[in-house]
Amino acid sequence: MLRISINDFPGITIGQVENVIAGTGCTVFICREGMRAGIDVRGGGPASRETELLNPLASAQEIHGVILSGGSAFGLNAAGGVMRCLEENNIGFDVGVTKVPLVVQSCLFDLTVADKSIRPDSAMGYEAARLALEAPNYRDGNYGAGTGATVGKFAGMSACMKSGIGSYAVNLGELKIGAVAAVNALGDVFNWRTGEKLAGLLTGDTTELMKENYAPVNNKFTGNTTLVVVMTNAYFTKSQLCKISGMAQDGLARSIRPIHTSADGDTVYALSSGTISADMDLVGTLAAEVVSEAITNAVTSCEGAYGFKSYRDIKGA
């Protein structure tokens, strides 16, 4: 396998916008012609929009956009701007009088990082969609949905570390598989190959701290959720992509501990925009690997911000 750019997928373009002062942003994936999509949600506290579109029983077989954003549930307003931009560009499901863009969204919680009163809104969503269409600008680090991301928050924000958004993609012959991960976990992040702790709780290991007192914790919700988009140029149906999304969740489990908690909204989307024939189980297996690598890149590519140290600050990278 060879590593390729996350921007090297047919038909899918990515735009990012962030408000650095407020510590929030959004990342938008657009496919003009429509893309098949599946989803797997395992966190206990998701903030999402139009999830039922991706139910294999729902009529729609393709969608036109995916948004990952900050802002918690407030950030769901960004979808309106994405839809407006796509409608203006004649992108969507044709209903005769117009085209209705089918757009799904998931949000992470970054309200405790900087300015809680500023969240991704319609204007930010519109601009991210415009960039995706006209000038794709995806970058790893403190950008888009990763602008206000942090990890290791079980002991509160004072003991956590800065995270961000990361990507990783490979090809195997004609087959391409990649992932983008906005990492904002309650737990700690580890190198899935070596076991090295990369980022998280500054004062120790989150899982070990949880073991010290097994009594229920009333409020672990200090700002969490890891959001992932997996992309492939292979052809899969919506139901197959839901299965691939589930297999891709193994990448989160390998890299983040604890994961899928009641205080996280961990969600994986899988997108198919091509025609290559490939085995679903192979693609699901590779999806888990690129997700783990994307998570690693999310925490190693970001810079310290808002008073939170990053991997680079601690490791001197």
Coordinates of C-alpha atoms in Angstrom, one line a residue:
M1 CA 0.0 0.0 0.0
L2 CA 1.1 3.6 -0.7
R3 CA 0.1 6.6 1.3
I4 CA -1.9 9.2 -0.7
S5 CA -3.5 12.5 0.0
I6 CA -6.9 12.7 1.6
N7 CA -7.8 15.1 -1.2
D8 CA -7.3 12.4 -3.8
F9 CA -10.8 10.9 -3.9
P10 CA -13.0 11.1 -7.0
G11 CA -15.9 13.5 -6.6
I12 CA -15.4 14.4 -2.9
T13 CA -14.0 17.8 -1.9
I14 CA -13.4 19.2 1.6
G15 CA -13.7 22.7 2.8
Q16 CA -12.8 24.0 6.3
V17 CA -13.5 27.2 8.2
E18 CA -12.6 28.1 11.7
N19 CA -13.0 31.0 14.2
V20 CA -9.6 30.8 15.9
I21 CA -10.5 33.3 18.6
A22 CA -13.7 31.5 19.6
G23 CA -12.1 28.1 19.3
T24 CA -14.5 26.4 17.0
G25 CA -15.0 25.5 13.3
C26 CA -16.4 23.1 10.7
T27 CA -15.2 20.7 8.1
V28 CA -17.5 20.0 5.1
F29 CA -17.4 17.1 2.6
I30 CA -19.2 17.7 -0.7
C31 CA -20.0 15.5 -3.6
R32 CA -21.7 17.3 -6.5
E33 CA -23.1 14.1 -8.1
G34 CA -24.1 12.5 -4.8
M35 CA -22.4 9.8 -2.7
R36 CA -23.6 6.7 -1.0
A37 CA -23.1 6.9 2.8
G38 CA -23.5 4.8 5.9
I39 CA -23.1 5.6 9.6
D40 CA -22.3 3.9 12.9
V41 CA -22.9 5.8 16.2
R42 CA -21.5 4.3 19.4
G43 CA -21.0 7.3 21.8
G44 CA -23.8 8.0 24.3
G45 CA -24.1 11.7 23.7
P46 CA -24.3 12.5 19.9
A47 CA -25.4 15.8 18.5
S48 CA -26.5 15.0 14.9
R49 CA -28.7 15.9 12.0
E50 CA -30.5 13.8 9.4
T51 CA -29.0 10.6 10.7
E52 CA -32.1 8.6 9.6
L53 CA -31.3 9.4 6.0
L54 CA -28.5 6.8 6.3
N55 CA -30.8 4.1 7.6
P56 CA -30.7 1.4 4.9
L57 CA -34.6 1.4 5.1
A58 CA -34.7 5.1 4.1
S59 CA -35.5 5.9 0.5
A60 CA -32.6 8.2 -0.3
Q61 CA -29.7 6.2 -1.7
E62 CA -27.3 9.1 -1.9
I63 CA -26.4 12.3 0.0
H64 CA -24.6 15.4 -1.1
G65 CA -22.8 16.7 2.0
V66 CA -21.4 15.7 5.4
I67 CA -20.5 18.3 8.1
L68 CA -18.3 17.8 11.1
S69 CA -18.4 20.8 13.4
G70 CA -17.9 22.2 16.9
G71 CA -20.5 24.0 18.9
S72 CA -22.3 21.0 20.4
A73 CA -26.0 20.9 19.3
F74 CA -25.8 24.7 18.6
G75 CA -23.5 23.9 15.7
L76 CA -26.2 22.1 13.8
N77 CA -27.2 25.5 12.4
A78 CA -24.2 25.2 10.0
A79 CA -26.2 22.7 7.9
G80 CA -28.6 25.5 6.7
G81 CA -25.7 27.4 5.2
V82 CA -24.3 24.3 3.5
M83 CA -27.7 23.6 2.0
R84 CA -28.1 27.1 0.7
C85 CA -24.7 27.0 -1.0
L86 CA -25.5 23.7 -2.6
E87 CA -28.9 24.8 -3.8
E88 CA -27.3 27.9 -5.4
N89 CA -25.0 25.6 -7.2
N90 CA -27.8 23.3 -8.4
I91 CA -26.7 20.4 -6.3
G92 CA -29.3 18.2 -4.6
F93 CA -32.2 15.8 -5.0
D94 CA -34.4 17.0 -7.9
V95 CA -37.9 17.7 -6.7
G96 CA -39.0 19.6 -9.8
V97 CA -39.2 23.2 -8.4
T98 CA -35.7 23.0 -7.0
K99 CA -33.0 20.6 -5.9
V100 CA -32.9 19.7 -2.2
P101 CA -29.4 19.0 -0.9
L102 CA -29.3 16.0 1.4
V103 CA -26.8 17.0 4.2
V104 CA -25.9 15.1 7.4
Q105 CA -24.0 16.5 10.3
S106 CA -22.4 15.6 13.6
C107 CA -21.1 18.0 16.2
L108 CA -18.4 17.8 19.0
F109 CA -18.5 19.7 22.2
D110 CA -15.9 22.6 22.3
L111 CA -17.9 25.2 24.2
T112 CA -15.5 25.1 27.2
V113 CA -12.4 26.0 25.2
A114 CA -12.7 29.7 24.4
D115 CA -15.9 31.7 23.6
K116 CA -19.0 29.6 24.3
S117 CA -21.3 32.2 22.7
I118 CA -19.8 31.8 19.2
R119 CA -20.6 28.5 17.4
P120 CA -20.6 27.3 13.8
D121 CA -23.6 28.9 12.2
S122 CA -25.2 29.2 8.7
A123 CA -22.6 31.7 7.5
M124 CA -19.7 29.4 8.5
G125 CA -21.4 26.4 6.9
Y126 CA -22.0 28.3 3.7
E127 CA -18.3 29.4 3.5
A128 CA -17.0 25.9 4.2
A129 CA -19.2 24.5 1.5
R130 CA -18.2 27.3 -0.9
L131 CA -14.5 26.4 -0.3
A132 CA -15.2 22.7 -0.8
L133 CA -16.7 23.5 -4.2
E134 CA -14.3 26.3 -5.4
A135 CA -11.0 26.0 -3.4
P136 CA -10.7 22.8 -1.3
N137 CA -8.5 23.7 1.7
Y138 CA -8.3 20.6 4.0
R139 CA -5.3 20.6 6.4
D140 CA -4.5 18.5 9.5
G141 CA -4.1 20.3 12.8
N142 CA -6.0 23.2 14.5
Y143 CA -8.5 23.7 11.6
G144 CA -12.1 23.1 10.9
A145 CA -13.9 20.9 13.3
G146 CA -10.6 20.3 15.1
T147 CA -10.0 24.0 16.1
G148 CA -11.3 23.6 19.6
A149 CA -10.7 19.9 20.1
T150 CA -9.1 18.6 23.3
V151 CA -8.5 15.1 24.8
G152 CA -8.2 13.6 28.3
K153 CA -10.9 15.5 30.2
F154 CA -12.0 13.1 32.9
A155 CA -10.3 15.2 35.6
G156 CA -11.6 18.5 34.0
M157 CA -10.3 20.9 31.4
S158 CA -7.3 22.0 33.5
A159 CA -5.7 18.6 33.0
C160 CA -6.4 17.9 29.4
M161 CA -4.4 18.4 26.2
K162 CA -5.0 20.1 22.8
S163 CA -6.0 17.9 19.9
G164 CA -7.2 18.6 16.4
I165 CA -8.3 17.1 13.1
G166 CA -6.2 14.5 11.2
S167 CA -6.3 12.5 8.1
Y168 CA -4.7 9.4 6.5
A169 CA -5.3 7.7 3.2
V170 CA -3.8 4.8 1.2
N171 CA -4.2 3.0 -2.1
L172 CA -4.0 -0.7 -2.9
G173 CA -3.9 -0.9 -6.7
E174 CA -6.9 1.0 -7.9
L175 CA -8.6 0.9 -4.5
K176 CA -8.4 4.0 -2.3
I177 CA -9.4 4.2 1.4
G178 CA -9.0 7.2 3.7
A179 CA -10.2 8.8 6.9
V180 CA -10.6 12.2 8.5
A181 CA -10.9 12.3 12.3
A182 CA -11.8 15.3 14.6
V183 CA -10.5 14.0 17.9
N184 CA -12.2 15.4 21.0
A185 CA -12.3 12.5 23.3
L186 CA -12.9 12.1 27.0
G187 CA -10.2 9.5 27.0
D188 CA -6.5 9.4 26.1
V189 CA -5.0 8.8 22.7
F190 CA -2.4 6.1 22.0
N191 CA -0.2 5.1 19.1
W192 CA -2.1 2.0 18.0
R193 CA 1.1 0.2 16.8
T194 CA 3.4 0.8 19.7
G195 CA 1.0 1.5 22.6
E196 CA 2.7 4.9 23.4
K197 CA 0.5 7.5 24.9
L198 CA 0.4 10.5 22.6
A199 CA -2.1 12.8 24.3
G200 CA -4.7 13.0 27.0
L201 CA -4.9 13.4 30.8
L202 CA -1.8 15.2 31.9
T203 CA -1.8 13.8 35.4
G204 CA -1.9 10.1 34.5
D205 CA -3.9 7.5 32.7
T206 CA -7.7 8.1 32.4
T207 CA -8.7 4.5 32.7
E208 CA -6.5 4.0 35.7
L209 CA -8.0 7.1 37.3
M210 CA -11.5 5.8 36.7
K211 CA -10.5 2.6 38.5
E212 CA -9.5 4.4 41.7
N213 CA -13.2 5.2 42.4
Y214 CA -15.8 3.1 40.8
A215 CA -18.7 5.1 42.2
P216 CA -20.9 6.8 39.5
V217 CA -19.6 10.2 38.3
N218 CA -22.5 12.7 38.1
N219 CA -21.1 14.8 35.2
K220 CA -18.3 13.6 32.9
F221 CA -19.6 16.0 30.2
T222 CA -16.8 18.5 30.1
G223 CA -16.6 18.5 26.3
N224 CA -16.2 15.4 24.2
T225 CA -16.9 13.3 21.0
T226 CA -14.7 12.0 18.2
L227 CA -16.1 12.3 14.7
V228 CA -14.8 10.4 11.7
V229 CA -15.4 10.3 8.0
V230 CA -14.1 7.3 6.0
M231 CA -13.9 7.6 2.2
T232 CA -13.4 5.0 -0.5
N233 CA -13.6 5.0 -4.3
A234 CA -15.1 1.5 -4.2
Y235 CA -18.7 1.0 -4.9
F236 CA -20.8 0.0 -1.9
T237 CA -24.5 0.2 -1.0
K238 CA -25.8 2.1 1.9
S239 CA -26.2 -1.0 4.0
Q240 CA -22.7 -2.1 3.2
L241 CA -21.3 1.3 4.2
C242 CA -23.1 1.0 7.5
K243 CA -21.2 -2.2 8.1
I244 CA -17.9 -0.6 7.0
S245 CA -18.6 2.3 9.4
G246 CA -19.0 -0.3 12.2
M247 CA -15.7 -2.0 11.4
A248 CA -14.0 1.4 11.2
Q249 CA -15.0 2.0 14.8
D250 CA -12.3 -0.6 15.7
G251 CA -9.8 2.1 14.8
L252 CA -11.2 4.3 17.5
A253 CA -11.1 1.5 20.0
R254 CA -7.4 0.8 19.2
S255 CA -6.4 4.4 19.6
I256 CA -8.5 5.9 22.3
R257 CA -9.1 4.7 25.8
P258 CA -11.8 4.8 27.2
I259 CA -13.9 5.2 24.1
H260 CA -17.7 5.1 23.3
T261 CA -18.5 6.4 26.8
S262 CA -21.8 8.0 27.8
A263 CA -20.1 11.4 27.7
D264 CA -18.9 10.9 24.1
G265 CA -20.9 11.1 20.9
D266 CA -18.5 9.0 18.8
T267 CA -19.7 8.7 15.2
V268 CA -18.2 7.3 12.0
Y269 CA -19.6 8.0 8.5
A270 CA -18.5 5.9 5.5
L271 CA -18.7 7.5 2.0
S272 CA -18.5 5.8 -1.4
S273 CA -18.1 7.9 -4.5
G274 CA -16.5 5.5 -7.0
T275 CA -17.1 2.4 -9.1
I276 CA -14.1 0.2 -8.1
S277 CA -15.1 -3.4 -7.1
A278 CA -13.7 -4.4 -3.7
D279 CA -14.4 -6.8 -0.9
M280 CA -16.4 -5.1 1.9
D281 CA -14.6 -6.9 4.7
L282 CA -11.2 -5.9 3.3
V283 CA -12.3 -2.3 3.0
G284 CA -13.7 -2.4 6.6
T285 CA -10.4 -3.8 7.9
L286 CA -8.4 -1.1 6.1
A287 CA -10.9 1.5 7.3
A288 CA -10.0 0.7 10.9
E289 CA -6.3 1.1 10.1
V290 CA -6.6 4.5 8.4
V291 CA -8.9 5.7 11.2
S292 CA -6.2 4.9 13.8
E293 CA -3.6 6.7 11.7
A294 CA -5.9 9.7 11.2
I295 CA -6.4 9.9 15.0
T296 CA -2.6 9.8 15.5
N297 CA -2.2 12.6 13.0
A298 CA -4.9 14.6 14.7
V299 CA -3.0 14.8 18.0
T300 CA 0.6 15.0 16.6
S301 CA -0.1 17.7 13.9
C302 CA -1.9 20.2 16.2
E303 CA -0.3 23.0 18.1
G304 CA -0.9 24.1 21.7
A305 CA -3.7 26.7 22.0
Y306 CA -6.1 28.3 24.5
G307 CA -3.8 27.4 27.3
F308 CA -3.7 23.7 26.5
K309 CA -0.5 21.9 25.8
S310 CA -0.1 19.7 22.6
Y311 CA 1.9 16.6 21.8
R312 CA 4.4 18.9 20.1
D313 CA 4.8 21.0 23.3
I314 CA 5.5 17.9 25.4
K315 CA 7.6 15.9 22.9
G316 CA 9.4 18.8 21.4
A317 CA 8.3 17.8 17.9

